[in-house]
Amino acid sequence: MYHMTVTLSHVADSLRAWTSDPYVKFKIAGKEVFRSKTIHKNLNPVWDERVSLLVETLRDPLYVKVFDYDFGLQDDFMGSAYLYLESLEHQRALDVTLDLKDPQYPEHNLGSLELSVTLTPKEGDVRDAVRNLEIYNNSDFSFISSMRLSDVHRKAQLWRGIVSISLIEGHGLQPMDANGLSDPYVKFRMGHQKYKSKTISKTLNPQWREQFDFHLYDEQGGFVDITVWDKDAGKKDDFMGRCTIDLSLLSKEHTHKLDLPLEEGEGVLVLLVTLTASAAVSISDLSVNMLDDPHERHQIKQRYSLWRSFHNLKDVGVVQVKVIRAEGLMAADVTGKSDPFCVVELSNDRLQTHTVYKNLNPEWNKVFTFASSWGSKVARGADSAGYCQTDACHVPLPQIQNGERKAYALKSKELTGPTKGVIFLEIDVIFNAVKAGLRTLIPIEQKYIEEEPRVSKQLLLRNFTRVRRCIMVLINAGCYINSCFEWDSPQRSICAFVLFVVVVWNFELYMIPLALLLPLAWTYMLIASGKDTRQDVVSNPIDSERKGFMNKLYAIQDVCISVQNALDEVASYGERIKNTFNWTVPFLSWLAIVALGVATIILYFIPLRYILLAWGVNKFTKKLRDPYTIDNNELLDFLSRVPSDVQVVGEILYPPVPHSPSLPPCSFTVL
């Protein structure tokens, strides 16, 4: 018994008639199993419908019939075709084109129908096949079973690469409107994958600047069909031309700039096309699990052993995720139920389970296999009725315990707060530590498709809190160091002074990595002893959900004022440094020349070690020599005398009375 998923796409060639209202019927063994919707007044209909069928045997072909709907009359026959299931490859989406014929007039061409078909054996059939192998030859069972698992795993490959397409622009397109211009947009199609660009209004030389990706299922390549259309409100869009990309002619791992002239039209499309090899990914049932087979698991461990650390450095490891079940999911439908499925993402690889209809406690029992790129895995749940993501969980790969079945609490789709339900996963990660370490030294894999950033007040508050937390760590560290200079605690100041003198006098370069190593070792010892002092970064730093509207408004206002002041401070100091070298205030620029000249002479004749010792002794003893002195920073005090660009513009528009640079300028307000 088999599951067959059929996506009814469209008619490739025009049907026979002046105009029709076509629909499609599927029959197996004389029984009707599906009827499509009716597309009215169209000879090139696009259905884009998907249906899952249960097939008892592959001997019975799928009989496809197309009819023209006639209200109140008998529907007209428009053609039929057979799809022979025995010729289909299992567990892989195949694009099929069926030529429609009339049995009474077989020589007539009635158009063609395009389908995408996936044929998957049921779990029990695979288990029976493996059991038959064991009965057939018990002595060689481990070897034959391993071969069986490898074959099924190989057939379950979903895609072999990614076709990244950037639609740049068009030149000299055909005018289609009365004003001599067009409103062009572009449609892309590769197999069952489709993409539609945005519409650029009133131009014959559009600039799109859009990027998208198709999955490459065939290692030999394929064809990308491109059509250009003119958008017309209230009527059918006008066809402006077509072109095709033959991917088999393009080399991989290289960006190709293509200038494609349009056939059946005018103009040229400019594209950037990159073929990127993707890590092999697969999906299978629990009964077909490569890591559960001892022989194949041993082979994989040998493949990523330390002895093969410098063989194929890009092959870091393998990740296997068993998606068992979920419990207590959130109801997404008005009926109080959901149609959940699970999506597992690892970098740019994305796999999806089947949909369990009308169930809040679904069981999937699927095994996902990825080639590891050493990152994090995200499992997302969604409701298939609207394909809207409802919840997710994020699992860092380094924190996984192999073979441990664990319940992960689901979070919201932004991963910021908890939501209803848990998902049960069992994850295995096998990798080579040397390759993984080397992989961290190269740029992280770029995410091909990311959500468009949007303005969010909660995100603004959260990011401001994160930045403020990091700045407060630096401020607290500075206050602690300053307390040593202030002699708030004599014992601490004495220890700091002695440590400063010893380190500066005996300083060597190896002390820099040693200084970074000590806090790492100290934190590890605290964690190992059970005294984990790390902050709980999982909790939401902003309790904005519990605040009233006015409190939220005041919080956003405070954030905006703080950001505004911080940007002003940074910009002002940057402009003051620039204006010092621009001779905006000649007196201060001459003063900077004198100071820099003296510093150059001192550093030339006196070793830096002695200068640092003198500076440190002065800082530590200043409070002892004069308890009432006020600490200051001479460099910042000097820069505060240099005007920023805003102040310079104000002085140009409204020249003040000349003043000494050492004194603050006077300001007058007229009311």
XYZ file of C-alpha atoms in Angstrom:
671
model
C 0.000 0.000 0.000
C 1.268 3.463 -0.893
C 0.561 7.116 -0.216
C 0.427 9.174 -3.407
C 0.507 12.968 -3.281
C -0.535 14.672 -6.532
C -0.272 18.416 -7.190
C -2.490 19.382 -10.112
C -0.680 22.301 -11.706
C -1.909 23.592 -15.041
C -2.474 22.886 -18.710
C 0.699 23.532 -20.659
C -0.889 23.841 -24.112
C -4.260 25.264 -25.030
C -7.249 22.955 -24.808
C -9.407 22.322 -27.833
C -12.253 24.837 -27.835
C -13.010 28.491 -28.270
C -13.566 28.881 -24.528
C -14.151 26.343 -21.761
C -14.760 25.869 -18.054
C -12.397 22.920 -17.439
C -12.095 20.656 -14.415
C -10.230 17.382 -13.838
C -11.226 13.985 -12.448
C -8.895 11.271 -11.104
C -9.920 7.608 -11.231
C -8.177 4.486 -9.930
C -9.551 1.009 -10.748
C -12.738 2.584 -12.103
C -13.437 4.537 -8.903
C -13.417 8.332 -8.826
C -11.001 9.512 -6.114
C -10.725 13.250 -6.830
C -12.402 16.105 -8.666
C -10.753 19.509 -9.051
C -12.342 22.921 -8.917
C -13.685 24.458 -12.127
C -11.710 27.209 -13.842
C -14.173 29.342 -15.771
C -13.570 30.687 -19.279
C -9.928 29.649 -19.585
C -8.102 27.443 -22.084
C -4.866 27.555 -20.062
C -6.192 26.880 -16.556
C -4.001 26.865 -13.447
C -5.448 24.791 -10.600
C -2.560 24.521 -8.136
C -4.444 21.889 -6.114
C -2.906 19.151 -3.988
C -4.459 15.820 -3.040
C -3.214 12.786 -1.096
C -4.472 9.380 -2.234
C -4.134 5.892 -0.772
C -3.097 3.419 -3.479
C -3.609 -0.321 -2.895
C -1.437 -1.526 -5.761
C 0.778 0.048 -8.379
C -0.673 -2.143 -11.136
C -3.714 0.120 -11.498
C -2.816 3.338 -13.360
C -4.155 6.765 -12.459
C -6.775 7.689 -15.056
C -7.008 11.455 -15.603
C -10.003 12.961 -17.455
C -10.656 16.617 -18.298
C -14.211 17.931 -18.759
C -15.831 21.227 -19.757
C -18.487 22.227 -17.236
C -21.879 23.104 -18.778
C -24.572 24.350 -16.421
C -27.755 22.280 -16.733
C -26.290 20.126 -19.524
C -23.995 17.149 -19.776
C -20.351 18.143 -19.357
C -18.216 17.894 -22.498
C -15.260 15.509 -22.619
C -11.974 17.368 -23.366
C -9.349 14.639 -23.146
C -7.836 11.932 -20.950
C -4.510 10.301 -20.129
C -3.065 7.477 -18.037
C -0.306 7.805 -15.403
C 1.386 4.425 -14.882
C 2.428 4.283 -11.221
C 4.899 1.408 -11.593
C 7.245 3.715 -13.526
C 7.459 6.307 -10.728
C 10.428 6.600 -8.373
C 9.499 6.324 -4.711
C 9.765 9.102 -2.102
C 10.667 11.830 -4.542
C 8.625 14.600 -6.136
C 8.464 14.067 -9.901
C 7.124 16.518 -12.466
C 4.944 14.674 -15.001
C 3.439 15.981 -18.252
C 0.438 14.014 -19.579
C -0.639 14.448 -23.216
C -4.425 14.558 -23.405
C -6.036 12.348 -26.044
C -9.488 11.379 -27.224
C -9.765 7.546 -27.499
C -12.033 7.939 -30.557
C -9.589 10.310 -32.295
C -6.118 9.392 -30.950
C -4.318 11.449 -33.589
C -5.790 14.733 -32.287
C -3.712 16.827 -29.867
C -5.911 18.084 -27.027
C -3.238 19.781 -24.935
C -1.201 18.520 -21.988
C -1.633 18.424 -18.234
C 1.193 19.033 -15.755
C 1.315 17.202 -12.435
C 3.770 16.836 -9.554
C 3.575 13.313 -8.088
C 5.185 11.878 -4.932
C 4.788 8.142 -4.238
C 5.624 6.995 -0.692
C 5.367 3.415 0.675
C 3.441 3.052 3.912
C 5.457 2.338 7.051
C 4.197 -1.229 7.346
C 5.325 -2.120 3.824
C 8.876 -0.994 4.526
C 8.925 -2.915 7.781
C 7.655 -6.040 6.006
C 10.319 -5.652 3.337
C 13.062 -5.479 5.938
C 11.558 -8.504 7.713
C 11.535 -10.454 4.425
C 15.207 -9.675 3.958
C 15.901 -11.115 7.387
C 13.997 -14.332 6.609
C 15.628 -14.611 3.211
C 19.179 -14.703 4.526
C 19.525 -14.593 8.293
C 23.290 -15.102 8.263
C 23.911 -11.956 6.203
C 21.114 -9.925 7.786
C 23.252 -7.081 9.135
C 24.893 -6.518 5.750
C 21.654 -6.758 3.739
C 19.728 -4.638 6.231
C 22.419 -2.013 6.093
C 22.206 -1.981 2.310
C 18.425 -1.714 2.542
C 18.664 1.253 4.894
C 21.215 2.926 2.673
C 19.047 2.442 -0.423
C 15.951 3.847 1.247
C 17.971 6.712 2.666
C 19.396 7.488 -0.759
C 15.960 7.480 -2.378
C 14.658 9.822 0.307
C 16.966 12.690 -0.689
C 14.865 15.821 -1.118
C 17.210 18.220 -2.861
C 20.803 18.321 -3.991
C 21.412 22.041 -4.254
C 19.990 25.533 -4.241
C 19.465 27.760 -7.251
C 19.805 31.345 -6.057
C 18.318 33.816 -8.557
C 18.587 37.599 -8.346
C 16.236 39.460 -10.677
C 18.126 42.691 -11.311
C 16.463 44.671 -14.080
C 14.962 44.749 -17.560
C 15.898 46.781 -20.634
C 13.794 47.881 -23.592
C 10.622 45.973 -22.764
C 7.644 46.088 -25.080
C 5.111 48.897 -24.405
C 1.683 47.410 -23.717
C -0.360 50.366 -22.430
C -1.836 53.348 -24.275
C 0.675 55.705 -22.674
C 3.559 53.856 -24.348
C 4.692 52.224 -21.088
C 4.060 48.986 -19.205
C 3.616 47.700 -15.639
C 5.874 44.631 -15.850
C 6.298 41.741 -13.441
C 8.068 38.400 -13.913
C 7.006 34.823 -13.194
C 9.561 32.064 -12.601
C 8.842 28.345 -12.663
C 11.103 25.344 -12.098
C 9.136 22.124 -11.821
C 6.484 22.670 -9.169
C 8.348 25.627 -7.665
C 7.106 29.095 -8.597
C 7.953 32.703 -7.835
C 6.313 35.976 -8.833
C 8.124 39.318 -8.655
C 6.663 42.639 -7.626
C 5.118 44.921 -10.249
C 7.053 48.001 -11.384
C 4.619 50.608 -12.628
C 4.918 52.738 -15.783
C 8.353 51.808 -17.098
C 10.057 49.928 -19.908
C 13.324 49.623 -17.959
C 12.237 48.205 -14.584
C 14.559 47.790 -11.604
C 13.450 44.842 -9.438
C 16.478 43.972 -7.239
C 14.791 40.828 -5.895
C 16.415 37.597 -4.729
C 14.834 34.167 -4.220
C 15.818 30.501 -4.220
C 14.672 27.286 -5.842
C 15.626 23.824 -4.640
C 17.569 21.757 -7.164
C 16.335 18.149 -7.155
C 18.306 16.851 -10.115
C 22.096 16.862 -10.011
C 22.138 17.235 -13.805
C 20.335 20.565 -13.511
C 17.016 21.536 -15.005
C 15.210 24.401 -16.701
C 13.854 27.619 -15.236
C 10.963 28.992 -17.309
C 10.586 32.776 -17.164
C 7.633 34.812 -18.434
C 7.133 38.575 -18.324
C 3.643 40.065 -17.945
C 2.060 43.513 -17.978
C -0.255 44.135 -15.025
C -3.688 45.355 -16.039
C -6.274 46.190 -13.397
C -9.712 44.741 -14.057
C -8.737 42.584 -17.016
C -6.366 39.816 -18.019
C -2.653 40.649 -17.815
C -0.809 41.010 -21.129
C 1.954 38.594 -22.089
C 5.246 40.409 -22.846
C 7.705 37.584 -23.578
C 9.466 34.498 -22.256
C 12.945 33.046 -21.822
C 14.536 29.914 -20.335
C 17.623 29.135 -18.235
C 19.328 25.771 -18.801
C 20.948 25.067 -15.424
C 23.013 22.174 -16.817
C 25.131 24.735 -18.693
C 26.054 26.681 -15.522
C 28.947 25.770 -13.243
C 28.303 25.398 -9.516
C 29.617 27.607 -6.719
C 29.905 30.526 -9.137
C 27.665 33.530 -9.785
C 26.670 33.937 -13.431
C 25.395 37.210 -14.868
C 22.862 36.437 -17.596
C 21.425 38.854 -20.154
C 18.414 36.957 -21.470
C 16.598 38.277 -24.564
C 12.849 37.764 -24.467
C 11.260 35.466 -27.011
C 7.833 36.394 -28.419
C 8.465 39.910 -27.180
C 11.009 42.699 -26.869
C 13.744 43.542 -24.409
C 16.300 41.836 -22.148
C 16.192 40.552 -18.550
C 19.344 40.802 -16.416
C 19.739 38.029 -13.819
C 22.364 36.749 -11.391
C 22.204 32.964 -11.001
C 24.223 30.916 -8.500
C 24.108 27.126 -8.149
C 25.100 26.148 -4.615
C 25.604 22.556 -3.528
C 23.376 21.849 -0.541
C 24.006 19.390 2.229
C 22.196 16.113 1.639
C 18.984 15.919 3.636
C 16.446 13.139 3.934
C 13.211 12.147 5.625
C 12.062 8.630 6.457
C 9.930 6.633 8.883
C 11.153 5.335 12.221
C 11.388 1.841 10.760
C 14.019 3.072 8.279
C 16.626 4.663 10.510
C 20.289 4.469 9.593
C 21.675 5.223 13.075
C 19.629 2.412 14.619
C 21.551 -0.050 12.469
C 24.829 -0.914 14.297
C 26.800 -1.528 11.124
C 25.845 1.768 9.485
C 26.245 3.713 12.745
C 29.773 2.306 13.074
C 30.566 3.355 9.511
C 29.367 6.898 10.186
C 31.446 7.135 13.354
C 34.501 5.943 11.443
C 33.781 8.552 8.789
C 33.985 11.346 11.385
C 36.780 9.882 13.525
C 39.840 11.926 14.484
C 41.946 9.942 12.013
C 39.958 11.527 9.146
C 40.066 15.090 10.522
C 41.704 16.576 7.430
C 39.746 14.608 4.836
C 36.969 16.684 3.201
C 36.945 19.545 5.704
C 33.464 20.651 4.610
C 31.932 17.363 5.803
C 31.685 18.201 9.525
C 29.107 15.695 10.738
C 25.590 14.359 10.577
C 22.462 15.295 12.556
C 19.511 12.944 12.921
C 16.259 14.242 14.382
C 13.423 11.911 15.332
C 10.172 13.869 15.476
C 8.032 11.594 17.637
C 4.898 13.465 18.657
C 3.476 16.624 20.227
C 1.031 17.087 23.076
C -1.333 19.828 24.168
C -0.980 22.028 21.089
C -2.845 25.295 20.684
C -6.139 25.157 18.805
C -5.805 27.159 15.590
C -9.200 26.426 14.031
C -12.638 27.647 15.029
C -13.587 24.024 15.718
C -11.150 23.854 18.622
C -8.765 21.622 16.681
C -5.694 22.087 14.498
C -4.087 20.450 11.474
C -0.475 20.412 12.713
C 2.701 19.508 10.900
C 6.316 19.983 11.982
C 9.089 21.767 10.080
C 12.737 21.197 11.035
C 15.316 23.734 9.863
C 19.095 23.488 10.012
C 20.808 26.439 8.314
C 19.322 26.443 4.775
C 17.968 22.889 4.939
C 14.270 22.603 5.703
C 12.227 19.408 6.095
C 8.544 18.976 6.855
C 6.421 16.136 8.196
C 3.022 15.118 6.938
C -0.102 16.833 8.295
C -2.177 15.219 11.042
C -5.695 16.557 10.638
C -8.020 17.641 13.473
C -5.653 16.695 16.272
C -4.006 18.533 19.163
C -1.825 15.536 20.103
C -0.332 14.478 16.745
C 2.093 11.622 16.193
C 4.506 11.929 13.270
C 7.209 9.291 13.933
C 9.525 10.695 11.275
C 13.328 10.723 11.039
C 15.092 13.757 9.547
C 18.755 13.518 8.568
C 20.997 16.519 7.886
C 24.636 17.091 7.173
C 25.719 19.215 10.128
C 26.985 22.752 9.636
C 27.470 23.238 13.395
C 24.721 25.602 14.366
C 21.253 25.339 15.812
C 18.154 23.430 14.915
C 14.716 24.990 14.893
C 11.569 22.887 15.016
C 8.474 24.826 14.021
C 4.865 23.833 14.219
C 2.183 25.110 11.898
C -1.463 24.668 11.061
C -1.854 23.426 7.516
C -5.226 25.067 6.966
C -3.619 28.474 6.581
C 0.063 27.531 6.630
C 0.578 29.870 9.559
C 3.318 29.148 12.056
C 1.944 28.773 15.572
C 4.882 27.745 17.739
C 8.530 26.758 17.654
C 11.489 25.563 19.673
C 15.189 26.279 19.235
C 17.770 23.607 20.089
C 21.538 24.395 19.992
C 23.380 21.380 18.584
C 26.315 21.450 21.081
C 23.871 20.983 23.997
C 22.305 17.779 22.657
C 22.678 14.446 24.462
C 22.756 11.725 21.806
C 19.862 9.285 21.867
C 17.975 11.119 24.616
C 14.247 11.417 23.999
C 13.249 14.752 25.451
C 10.167 16.936 25.617
C 10.819 20.504 24.460
C 8.418 23.247 25.500
C 7.113 25.193 22.541
C 7.499 28.950 22.277
C 5.921 31.645 20.183
C 7.090 32.018 16.593
C 9.449 34.842 17.663
C 10.942 32.473 20.314
C 10.374 35.154 22.951
C 7.762 33.566 25.204
C 6.142 30.224 26.004
C 3.025 28.909 24.326
C 0.884 25.816 24.685
C 2.230 22.349 23.983
C 5.417 20.294 24.000
C 7.148 18.350 21.243
C 9.041 15.084 21.791
C 12.326 14.820 19.904
C 15.236 12.400 19.901
C 18.392 13.864 18.402
C 21.763 12.342 17.519
C 24.770 14.443 16.519
C 27.919 12.742 15.211
C 30.713 15.081 14.189
C 34.448 15.519 13.959
C 35.701 17.926 16.649
C 38.685 19.117 14.590
C 36.547 19.923 11.532
C 33.950 21.621 13.736
C 36.651 23.742 15.354
C 38.060 24.788 11.987
C 34.534 25.527 10.738
C 34.063 28.148 13.458
C 36.918 30.183 11.941
C 35.158 30.739 8.616
C 32.054 32.900 7.993
C 28.788 31.344 9.110
C 26.554 29.996 6.362
C 24.349 32.752 5.017
C 20.624 32.304 5.391
C 19.166 32.301 1.888
C 15.632 33.279 2.810
C 14.922 35.530 5.765
C 11.848 37.402 6.825
C 11.571 41.038 5.853
C 12.485 43.204 8.881
C 9.591 45.156 10.321
C 9.312 47.955 12.846
C 8.373 46.551 16.246
C 8.142 48.512 19.493
C 8.745 45.360 21.531
C 11.834 44.538 19.498
C 13.067 48.103 19.930
C 12.640 47.915 23.707
C 14.293 44.517 23.893
C 17.313 45.540 21.813
C 17.705 48.745 23.837
C 17.686 46.715 27.048
C 20.295 44.340 25.631
C 22.597 47.204 24.642
C 22.081 48.909 28.002
C 22.920 45.662 29.802
C 26.209 45.358 27.883
C 27.074 49.003 28.537
C 26.277 48.620 32.232
C 28.789 45.764 32.446
C 31.505 48.093 31.127
C 30.369 50.929 33.406
C 30.395 48.661 36.463
C 33.865 47.421 35.566
C 35.048 51.037 35.206
C 33.488 51.966 38.560
C 35.250 49.021 40.215
C 38.625 50.088 38.773
C 37.966 53.705 39.732
C 37.190 52.617 43.316
C 40.713 51.217 43.493
C 42.076 54.651 42.559
C 39.751 56.311 45.085
C 40.929 54.061 47.964
C 37.369 53.190 48.997
C 38.795 49.897 50.303
C 42.462 50.248 51.348
C 43.108 46.506 51.156
C 41.691 46.263 47.633
C 43.574 49.370 46.483
C 46.891 48.070 47.886
C 46.428 44.699 46.131
C 45.487 46.448 42.877
C 48.501 48.773 43.094
C 50.942 45.914 43.714
C 49.388 43.844 40.918
C 49.603 46.810 38.524
C 53.281 47.430 39.266
C 54.225 43.738 38.958
C 52.318 43.225 35.679
C 53.598 46.404 34.017
C 57.201 45.786 35.094
C 57.183 42.149 33.900
C 54.738 42.490 30.990
C 55.085 40.065 28.074
C 52.742 39.423 25.132
C 51.724 35.993 26.414
C 49.950 37.738 29.305
C 47.224 39.024 26.943
C 45.725 35.589 26.075
C 46.422 34.514 29.682
C 44.270 37.393 30.942
C 41.402 36.184 28.702
C 41.944 32.568 29.713
C 41.617 33.178 33.445
C 37.947 34.357 33.449
C 36.990 31.489 31.151
C 38.584 28.967 33.502
C 37.041 30.640 36.550
C 33.535 30.572 35.052
C 33.949 26.914 34.065
C 34.966 26.019 37.622
C 31.884 27.776 38.976
C 29.620 25.901 36.552
C 31.296 22.557 37.305
C 30.851 23.125 41.056
C 27.145 23.897 40.612
C 27.476 27.636 41.257
C 26.231 28.841 37.909
C 26.228 32.635 38.045
C 25.193 33.170 34.446
C 22.169 35.385 33.898
C 18.980 33.853 32.689
C 18.971 35.239 29.156
C 15.941 33.135 28.254
C 13.562 35.303 30.246
C 12.034 38.250 28.501
C 13.864 41.405 29.631
C 10.831 43.568 28.973
C 7.520 42.931 30.729
C 5.785 45.165 28.250
C 2.891 42.738 27.885
C 1.804 43.441 31.483
C 2.048 47.205 31.223
C -0.757 49.560 30.392
C -0.907 51.612 27.244
C 0.470 54.779 28.851
C 3.319 52.896 30.517
C 4.259 51.361 27.169
C 4.126 54.805 25.576
C 6.381 56.290 28.267
C 8.797 53.359 27.944
C 9.091 53.886 24.188
C 9.551 57.619 24.744
C 12.371 56.964 27.243
C 14.049 54.603 24.799
C 13.817 57.127 21.964
C 15.239 59.921 24.149
C 18.085 57.694 25.362
C 18.934 56.593 21.824
C 18.719 60.195 20.623
C 21.107 61.423 23.339
C 23.523 58.540 22.820
C 23.672 59.164 19.073
C 24.239 62.854 19.727
C 27.145 62.116 22.090
C 28.831 59.705 19.673
C 28.353 62.009 16.686
C 29.533 65.066 18.643
C 32.803 63.483 19.768
C 33.465 62.150 16.272
C 32.873 65.611 14.779
C 35.055 67.272 17.438
C 37.960 64.985 16.584
C 37.452 65.783 12.880
C 37.236 69.528 13.561
C 40.450 69.400 15.566
C 42.302 68.224 12.456
C 40.282 70.567 10.211
C 41.547 73.678 12.042
C 38.018 74.766 12.843
C 39.446 76.463 15.957
C 43.088 77.297 15.085
C 44.117 77.856 18.719
C 42.994 74.343 19.722
C 44.638 72.806 16.646
C 47.959 74.495 17.534
C 47.540 73.222 21.095
C 46.993 69.680 19.730
C 50.184 70.012 17.649
C 52.193 70.974 20.731
C 50.713 68.132 22.824
C 51.279 65.514 20.110
C 54.817 66.741 19.534
C 55.674 66.477 23.223
C 54.095 63.001 23.371
C 56.163 61.907 20.360
C 59.437 63.058 21.965
C 58.586 61.411 25.308
C 57.650 58.092 23.695
C 60.817 58.185 21.559
C 63.236 58.590 24.454
C 61.373 56.904 27.344
C 60.223 53.231 27.216
C 56.475 52.703 27.376
C 56.859 50.532 30.489
C 58.201 53.479 32.509
C 55.509 55.826 31.218
C 52.754 53.389 32.273
C 54.377 52.986 35.693
C 54.516 56.749 36.158
C 50.882 57.118 35.068
C 49.755 54.332 37.404
C 51.656 55.666 40.402
C 50.148 59.102 39.789
C 46.596 57.690 39.550
C 46.941 55.556 42.669
C 48.564 58.243 44.801
C 46.535 61.268 43.645
C 43.807 60.663 46.219
C 46.402 60.132 48.953
C 48.237 63.323 48.092
C 45.082 65.433 47.809
C 41.927 63.796 49.247
C 39.701 66.574 47.903
C 40.859 66.447 44.280
C 38.243 65.878 41.571
C 39.187 63.226 39.056
C 38.925 64.168 35.401
C 39.899 63.026 31.902
C 42.162 65.553 30.234
C 41.537 64.280 26.699
C 37.741 64.542 27.008
C 38.069 67.944 28.619
C 40.108 69.131 25.647
C 37.617 67.743 23.098
C 34.715 69.394 24.902
C 36.258 72.772 23.891
C 36.143 71.843 20.198
C 32.773 72.651 18.585
C 30.764 69.944 16.830
C 29.321 70.432 13.351
C 25.972 71.493 14.820
C 27.684 74.188 16.866
C 29.784 75.267 13.868
C 26.639 75.705 11.732
C 25.049 77.726 14.520
C 28.093 79.976 14.747
C 28.076 80.521 10.963
C 24.379 81.456 10.884
C 24.479 83.552 14.024
C 28.034 84.788 14.655
C 28.534 85.224 18.403
C 30.771 87.733 20.108
C 34.421 86.536 19.846
C 35.509 84.631 22.930
C 38.520 82.823 24.253
C 38.611 79.067 23.379
C 39.374 78.296 27.008
C 36.084 79.857 28.093
C 32.585 78.624 27.235
C 30.741 80.724 24.639
C 27.936 82.996 25.689
C 24.435 82.420 24.399
C 21.541 84.843 24.241
C 17.838 84.034 24.088
C 15.368 86.661 22.847
C 11.798 86.231 24.036
